[in-house]
Tab-separated table of C-alpha atoms and ligand atoms in Angstrom:
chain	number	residue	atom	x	y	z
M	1	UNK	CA	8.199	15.152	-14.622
M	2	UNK	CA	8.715	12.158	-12.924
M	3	UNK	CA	11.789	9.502	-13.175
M	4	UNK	CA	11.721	7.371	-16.026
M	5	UNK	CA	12.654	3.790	-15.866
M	6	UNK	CA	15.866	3.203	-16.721
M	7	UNK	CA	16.239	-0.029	-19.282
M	8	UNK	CA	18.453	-1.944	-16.394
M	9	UNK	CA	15.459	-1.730	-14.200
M	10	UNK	CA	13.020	-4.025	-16.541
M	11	UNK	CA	14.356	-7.167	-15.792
M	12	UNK	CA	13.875	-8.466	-12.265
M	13	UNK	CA	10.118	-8.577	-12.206
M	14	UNK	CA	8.214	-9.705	-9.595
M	15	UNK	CA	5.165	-11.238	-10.897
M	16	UNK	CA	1.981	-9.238	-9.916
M	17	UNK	CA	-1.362	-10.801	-11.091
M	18	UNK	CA	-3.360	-7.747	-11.531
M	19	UNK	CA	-0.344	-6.397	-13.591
M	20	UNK	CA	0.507	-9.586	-15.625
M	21	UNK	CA	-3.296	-11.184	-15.700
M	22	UNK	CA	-5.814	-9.001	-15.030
M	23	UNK	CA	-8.402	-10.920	-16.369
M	24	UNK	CA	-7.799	-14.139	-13.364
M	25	UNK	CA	-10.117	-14.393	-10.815
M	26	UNK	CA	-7.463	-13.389	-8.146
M	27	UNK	CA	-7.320	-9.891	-10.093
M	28	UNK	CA	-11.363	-9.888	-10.452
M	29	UNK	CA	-11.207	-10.132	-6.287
M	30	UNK	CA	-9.045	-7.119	-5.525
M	31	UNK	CA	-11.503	-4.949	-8.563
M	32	UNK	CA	-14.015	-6.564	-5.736
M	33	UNK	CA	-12.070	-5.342	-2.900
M	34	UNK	CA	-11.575	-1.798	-4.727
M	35	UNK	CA	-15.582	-1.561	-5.556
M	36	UNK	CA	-15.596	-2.216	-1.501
M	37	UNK	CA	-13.682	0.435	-0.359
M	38	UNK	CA	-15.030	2.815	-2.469
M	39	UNK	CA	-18.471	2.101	-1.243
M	40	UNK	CA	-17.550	1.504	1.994
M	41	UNK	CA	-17.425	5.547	2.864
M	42	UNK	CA	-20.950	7.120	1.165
M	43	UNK	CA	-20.220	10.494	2.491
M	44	UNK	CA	-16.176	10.864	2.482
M	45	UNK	CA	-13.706	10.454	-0.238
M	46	UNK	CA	-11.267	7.670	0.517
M	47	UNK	CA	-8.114	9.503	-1.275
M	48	UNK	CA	-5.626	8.245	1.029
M	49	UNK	CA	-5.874	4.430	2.317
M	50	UNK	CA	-3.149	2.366	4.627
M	51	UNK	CA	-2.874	-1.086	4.269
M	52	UNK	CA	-1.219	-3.294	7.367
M	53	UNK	CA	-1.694	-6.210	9.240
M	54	UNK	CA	-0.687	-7.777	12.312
M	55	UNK	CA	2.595	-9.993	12.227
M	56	UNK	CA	5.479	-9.834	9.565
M	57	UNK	CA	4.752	-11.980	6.428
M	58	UNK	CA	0.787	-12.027	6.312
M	59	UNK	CA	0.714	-10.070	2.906
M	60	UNK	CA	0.627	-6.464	3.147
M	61	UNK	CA	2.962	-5.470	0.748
M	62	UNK	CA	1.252	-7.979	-2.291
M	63	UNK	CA	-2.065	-6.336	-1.233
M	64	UNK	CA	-1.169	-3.003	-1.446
M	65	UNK	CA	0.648	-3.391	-4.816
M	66	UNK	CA	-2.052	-4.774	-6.522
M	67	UNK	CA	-4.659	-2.992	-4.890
M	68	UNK	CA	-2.515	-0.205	-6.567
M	69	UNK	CA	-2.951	-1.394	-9.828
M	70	UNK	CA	-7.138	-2.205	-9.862
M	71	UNK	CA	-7.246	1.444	-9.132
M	72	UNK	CA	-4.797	2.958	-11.117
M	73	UNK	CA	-6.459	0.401	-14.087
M	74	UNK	CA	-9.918	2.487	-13.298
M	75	UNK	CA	-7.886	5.548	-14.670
M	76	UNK	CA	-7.212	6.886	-10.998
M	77	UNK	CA	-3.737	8.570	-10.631
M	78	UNK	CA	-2.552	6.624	-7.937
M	79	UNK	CA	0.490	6.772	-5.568
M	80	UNK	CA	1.726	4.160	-3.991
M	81	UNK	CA	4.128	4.953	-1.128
M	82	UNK	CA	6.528	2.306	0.647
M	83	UNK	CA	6.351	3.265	4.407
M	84	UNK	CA	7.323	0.412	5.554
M	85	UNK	CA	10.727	2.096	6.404
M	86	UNK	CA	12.075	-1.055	8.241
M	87	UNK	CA	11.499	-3.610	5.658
M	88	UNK	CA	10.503	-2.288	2.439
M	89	UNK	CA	9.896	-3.873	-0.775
M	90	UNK	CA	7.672	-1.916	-3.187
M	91	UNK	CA	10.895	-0.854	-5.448
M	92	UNK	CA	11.523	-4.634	-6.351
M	93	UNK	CA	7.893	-5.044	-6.805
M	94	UNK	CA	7.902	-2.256	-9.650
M	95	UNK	CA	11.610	-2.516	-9.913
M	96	UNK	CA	12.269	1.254	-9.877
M	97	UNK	CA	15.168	2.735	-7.699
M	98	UNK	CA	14.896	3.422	-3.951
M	99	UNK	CA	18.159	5.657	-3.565
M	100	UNK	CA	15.759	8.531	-3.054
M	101	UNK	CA	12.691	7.957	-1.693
M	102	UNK	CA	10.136	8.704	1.338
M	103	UNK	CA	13.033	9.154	3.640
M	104	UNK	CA	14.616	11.307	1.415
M	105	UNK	CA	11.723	13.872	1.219
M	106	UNK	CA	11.110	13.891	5.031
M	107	UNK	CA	14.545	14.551	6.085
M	108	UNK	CA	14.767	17.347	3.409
M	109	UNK	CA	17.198	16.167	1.369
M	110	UNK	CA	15.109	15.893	-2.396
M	111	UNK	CA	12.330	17.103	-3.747
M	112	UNK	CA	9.203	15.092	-3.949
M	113	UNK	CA	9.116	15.086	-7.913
M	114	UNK	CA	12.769	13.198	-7.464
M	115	UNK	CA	11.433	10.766	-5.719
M	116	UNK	CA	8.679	9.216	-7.427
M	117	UNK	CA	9.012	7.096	-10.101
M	118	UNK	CA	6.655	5.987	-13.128
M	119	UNK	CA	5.842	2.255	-13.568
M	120	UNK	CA	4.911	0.070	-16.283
M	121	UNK	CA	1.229	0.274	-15.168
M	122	UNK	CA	-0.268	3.551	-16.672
M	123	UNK	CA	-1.249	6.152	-13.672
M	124	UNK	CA	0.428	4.395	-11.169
M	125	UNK	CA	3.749	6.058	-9.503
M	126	UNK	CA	5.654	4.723	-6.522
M	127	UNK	CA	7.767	6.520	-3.951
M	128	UNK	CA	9.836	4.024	-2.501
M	129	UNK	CA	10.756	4.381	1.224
M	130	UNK	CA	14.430	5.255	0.683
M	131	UNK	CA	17.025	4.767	2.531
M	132	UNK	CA	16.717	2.991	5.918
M	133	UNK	CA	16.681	5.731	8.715
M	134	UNK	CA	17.474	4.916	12.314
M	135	UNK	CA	14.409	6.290	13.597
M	136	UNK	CA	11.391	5.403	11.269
M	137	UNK	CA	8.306	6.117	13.261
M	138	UNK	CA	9.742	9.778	13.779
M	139	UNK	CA	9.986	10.508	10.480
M	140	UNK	CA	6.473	8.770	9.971
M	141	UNK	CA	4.928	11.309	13.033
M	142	UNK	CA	6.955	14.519	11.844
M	143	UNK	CA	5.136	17.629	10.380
M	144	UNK	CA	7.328	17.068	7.139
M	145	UNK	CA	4.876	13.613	6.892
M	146	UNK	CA	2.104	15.976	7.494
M	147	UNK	CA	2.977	18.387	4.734
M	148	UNK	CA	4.103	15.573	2.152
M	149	UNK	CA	0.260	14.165	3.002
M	150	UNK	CA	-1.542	17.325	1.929
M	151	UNK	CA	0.915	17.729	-0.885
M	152	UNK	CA	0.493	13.880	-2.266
M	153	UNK	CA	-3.774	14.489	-2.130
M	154	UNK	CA	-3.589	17.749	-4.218
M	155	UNK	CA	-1.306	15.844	-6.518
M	156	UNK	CA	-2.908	12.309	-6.441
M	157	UNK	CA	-6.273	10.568	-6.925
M	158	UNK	CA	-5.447	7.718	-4.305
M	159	UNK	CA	-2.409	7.168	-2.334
M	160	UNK	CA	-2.123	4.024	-0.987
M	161	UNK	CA	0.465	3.319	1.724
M	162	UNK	CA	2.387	-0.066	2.216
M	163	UNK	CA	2.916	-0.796	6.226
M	164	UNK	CA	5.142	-2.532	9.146
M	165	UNK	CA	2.901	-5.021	11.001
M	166	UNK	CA	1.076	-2.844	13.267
M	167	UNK	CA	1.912	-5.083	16.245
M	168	UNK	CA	5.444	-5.045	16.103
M	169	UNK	CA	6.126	-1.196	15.968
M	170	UNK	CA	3.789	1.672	16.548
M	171	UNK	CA	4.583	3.460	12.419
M	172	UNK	CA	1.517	2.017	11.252
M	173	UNK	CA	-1.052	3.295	13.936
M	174	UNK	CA	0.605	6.368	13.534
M	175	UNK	CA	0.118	6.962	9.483
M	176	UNK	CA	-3.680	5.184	10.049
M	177	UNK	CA	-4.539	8.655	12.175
M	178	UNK	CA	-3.401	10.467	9.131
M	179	UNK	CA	-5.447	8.447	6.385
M	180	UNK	CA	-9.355	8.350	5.423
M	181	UNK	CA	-9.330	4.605	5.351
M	182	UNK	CA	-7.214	1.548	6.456
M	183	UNK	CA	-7.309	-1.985	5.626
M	184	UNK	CA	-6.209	-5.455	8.002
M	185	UNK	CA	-4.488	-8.121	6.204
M	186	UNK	CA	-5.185	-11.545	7.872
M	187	UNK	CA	-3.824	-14.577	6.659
M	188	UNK	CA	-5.486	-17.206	5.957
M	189	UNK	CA	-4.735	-20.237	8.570
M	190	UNK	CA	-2.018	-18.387	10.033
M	191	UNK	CA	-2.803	-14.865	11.796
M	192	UNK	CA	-4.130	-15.797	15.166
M	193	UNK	CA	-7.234	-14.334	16.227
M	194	UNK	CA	-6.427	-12.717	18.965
M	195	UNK	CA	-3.488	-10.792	17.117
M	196	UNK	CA	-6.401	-10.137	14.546
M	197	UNK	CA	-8.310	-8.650	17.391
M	198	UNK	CA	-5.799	-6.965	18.905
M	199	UNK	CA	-4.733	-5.214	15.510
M	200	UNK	CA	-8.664	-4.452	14.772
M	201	UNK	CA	-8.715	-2.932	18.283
M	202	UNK	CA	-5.490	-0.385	17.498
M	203	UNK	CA	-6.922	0.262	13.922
M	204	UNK	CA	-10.600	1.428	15.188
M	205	UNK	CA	-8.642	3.291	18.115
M	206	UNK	CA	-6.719	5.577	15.292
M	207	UNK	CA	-8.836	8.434	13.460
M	208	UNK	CA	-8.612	6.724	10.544
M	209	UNK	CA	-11.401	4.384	9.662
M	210	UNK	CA	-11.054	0.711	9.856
M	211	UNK	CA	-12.505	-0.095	6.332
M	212	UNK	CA	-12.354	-3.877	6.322
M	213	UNK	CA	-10.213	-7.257	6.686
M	214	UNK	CA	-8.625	-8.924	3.361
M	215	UNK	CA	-8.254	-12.682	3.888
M	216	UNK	CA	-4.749	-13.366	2.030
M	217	UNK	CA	-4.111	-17.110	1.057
M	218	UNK	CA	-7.649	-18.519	1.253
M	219	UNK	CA	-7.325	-21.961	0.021
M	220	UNK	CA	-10.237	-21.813	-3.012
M	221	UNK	CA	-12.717	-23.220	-3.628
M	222	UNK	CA	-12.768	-23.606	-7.311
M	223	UNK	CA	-11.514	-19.814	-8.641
M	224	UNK	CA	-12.318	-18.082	-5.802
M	225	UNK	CA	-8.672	-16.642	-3.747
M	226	UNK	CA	-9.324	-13.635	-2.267
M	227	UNK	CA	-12.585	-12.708	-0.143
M	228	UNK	CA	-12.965	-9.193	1.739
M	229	UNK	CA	-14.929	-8.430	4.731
M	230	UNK	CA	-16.217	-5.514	5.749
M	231	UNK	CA	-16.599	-4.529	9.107
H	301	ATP	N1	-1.962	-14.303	-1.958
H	301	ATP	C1	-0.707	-14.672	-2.116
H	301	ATP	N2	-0.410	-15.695	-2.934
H	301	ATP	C2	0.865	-16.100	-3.087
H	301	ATP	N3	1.917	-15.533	-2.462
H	301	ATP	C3	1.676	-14.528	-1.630
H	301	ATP	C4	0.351	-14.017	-1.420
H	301	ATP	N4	0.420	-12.999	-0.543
H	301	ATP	C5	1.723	-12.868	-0.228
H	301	ATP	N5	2.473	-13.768	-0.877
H	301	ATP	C6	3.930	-13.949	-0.754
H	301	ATP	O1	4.231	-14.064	0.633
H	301	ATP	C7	5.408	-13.330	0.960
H	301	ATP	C8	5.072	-12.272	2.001
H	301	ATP	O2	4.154	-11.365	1.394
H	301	ATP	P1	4.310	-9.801	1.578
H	301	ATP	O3	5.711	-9.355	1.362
H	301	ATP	O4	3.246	-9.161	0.784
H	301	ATP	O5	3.956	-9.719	3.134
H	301	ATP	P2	4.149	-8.517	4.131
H	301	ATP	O6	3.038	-8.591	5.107
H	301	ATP	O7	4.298	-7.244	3.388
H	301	ATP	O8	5.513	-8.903	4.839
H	301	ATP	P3	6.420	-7.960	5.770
H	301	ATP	O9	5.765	-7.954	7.124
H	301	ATP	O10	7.741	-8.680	5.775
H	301	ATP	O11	6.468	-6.596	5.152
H	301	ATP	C9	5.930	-12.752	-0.353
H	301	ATP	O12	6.893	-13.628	-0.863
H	301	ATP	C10	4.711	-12.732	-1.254
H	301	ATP	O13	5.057	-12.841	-2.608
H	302	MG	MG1	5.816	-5.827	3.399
């Protein structure tokens, strides 16, 4: 039903641990970070979970992909969608096209089942963001975003959706009223607190829940990489 890879795609990897060793103790953190989030809501399904943070370049995108993976490895179907329609990189992470993609679907011009594509990791599809539109966090605030939504959870176990920095450009505040669940990104030695704060503050102001904080690029001690906080 969905796009096969085509055999040009498979070369041009980029490496992600879960996918390529999911037996490190960098993968064992984000199964830890997974067996968070789904604890983290007792009474409400998390089905559909946004990941962002608050500057460019603190690790969203690496979180969401392999947060991806730990669930789609615990047999979920999972979709992973790129809305970061600004600067998007989840179809070089999977290598899969992004000709058609999330932008394609909300301005109507493909079907949904033409725009996402299988990956290597069993149960886990992307849709890609797409072409580049002109006017992003319209297309993220339409109804056609609203629709695709309730479409995606009858179709999908978890959808998990990749982010701009939610201090730069209002897209992400917008999706995180539209999800169960929504995670910060800080990293480690670099995100300043009070951008932390301030992000933490728009998060908990957005109907969506403010799950926890993952702190990216923790310098281990011994085999420990990734820690998670909640709230
Ligand atoms: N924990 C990590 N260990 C090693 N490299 C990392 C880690 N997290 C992120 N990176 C690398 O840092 C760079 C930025 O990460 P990523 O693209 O995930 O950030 P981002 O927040 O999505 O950035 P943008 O705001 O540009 O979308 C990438 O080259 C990525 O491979
Ligand atoms: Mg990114």
């Amino acid at each position: 039903m969905y796009k096969k890879k085509d055999k040009s795609q498979l070369n041009n990897k980029r490496s992600l641990v879960t996918k390529w060793n999911s037996k490190s103790p960098i993968s064992e953190q984000y199964r830890t970070i997974r067996t968070n989030i789904q604890f983290s809501a007792v009474d409400a399904e998390i089905k559909t979970l946004l990941v962002t943070s608050s500057s460019a370049g603190e690790g969203k995108s690496t979180t969401a992909a392999n947060l991806a993976v730990v669930f789609a490895q615990q047999g979920n179907k999972v979709l992973l969608v790129d809305a970061d329609l600004r600067k998007p990189t989840i179809h070089h992470t999977f290598n899969v096209q992004n000709a058609i993609g999330l932008t394609s679907i909300l301005t109507k011009k493909k079907e949904l089942f033409e725009a996402i594509s299988e990956t290597e990791v069993k149960s886990l599809f992307v849709l890609s963001s797409g072409p580049i539109p002109p006017n992003p966090a319209e297309l993220i605030s339409s109804e056609s975003m609203k629709v695709l939504l309730e479409c995606l959870k009858v179709e999908f176990d978890t959808i998990i959706f990749d982010t701009p920095p939610i201090l730069a450009v209002a897209d992400a505040h917008i999706l995180a009223n539209r999800c169960d669940g929504s995670i910060l990104v800080i990293l480690s030695g670099h995100t300043e607190n009070k951008n932390a704060s301030k992000a933490k503050e728009v998060l908990e102001s957005s109907s969506s829940n403010l799950l926890g904080a993952v702190l990216n690029k923790k310098k281990a001690k011994a085999d420990e990489d990734y820690y998670y906080y909640s709230k």
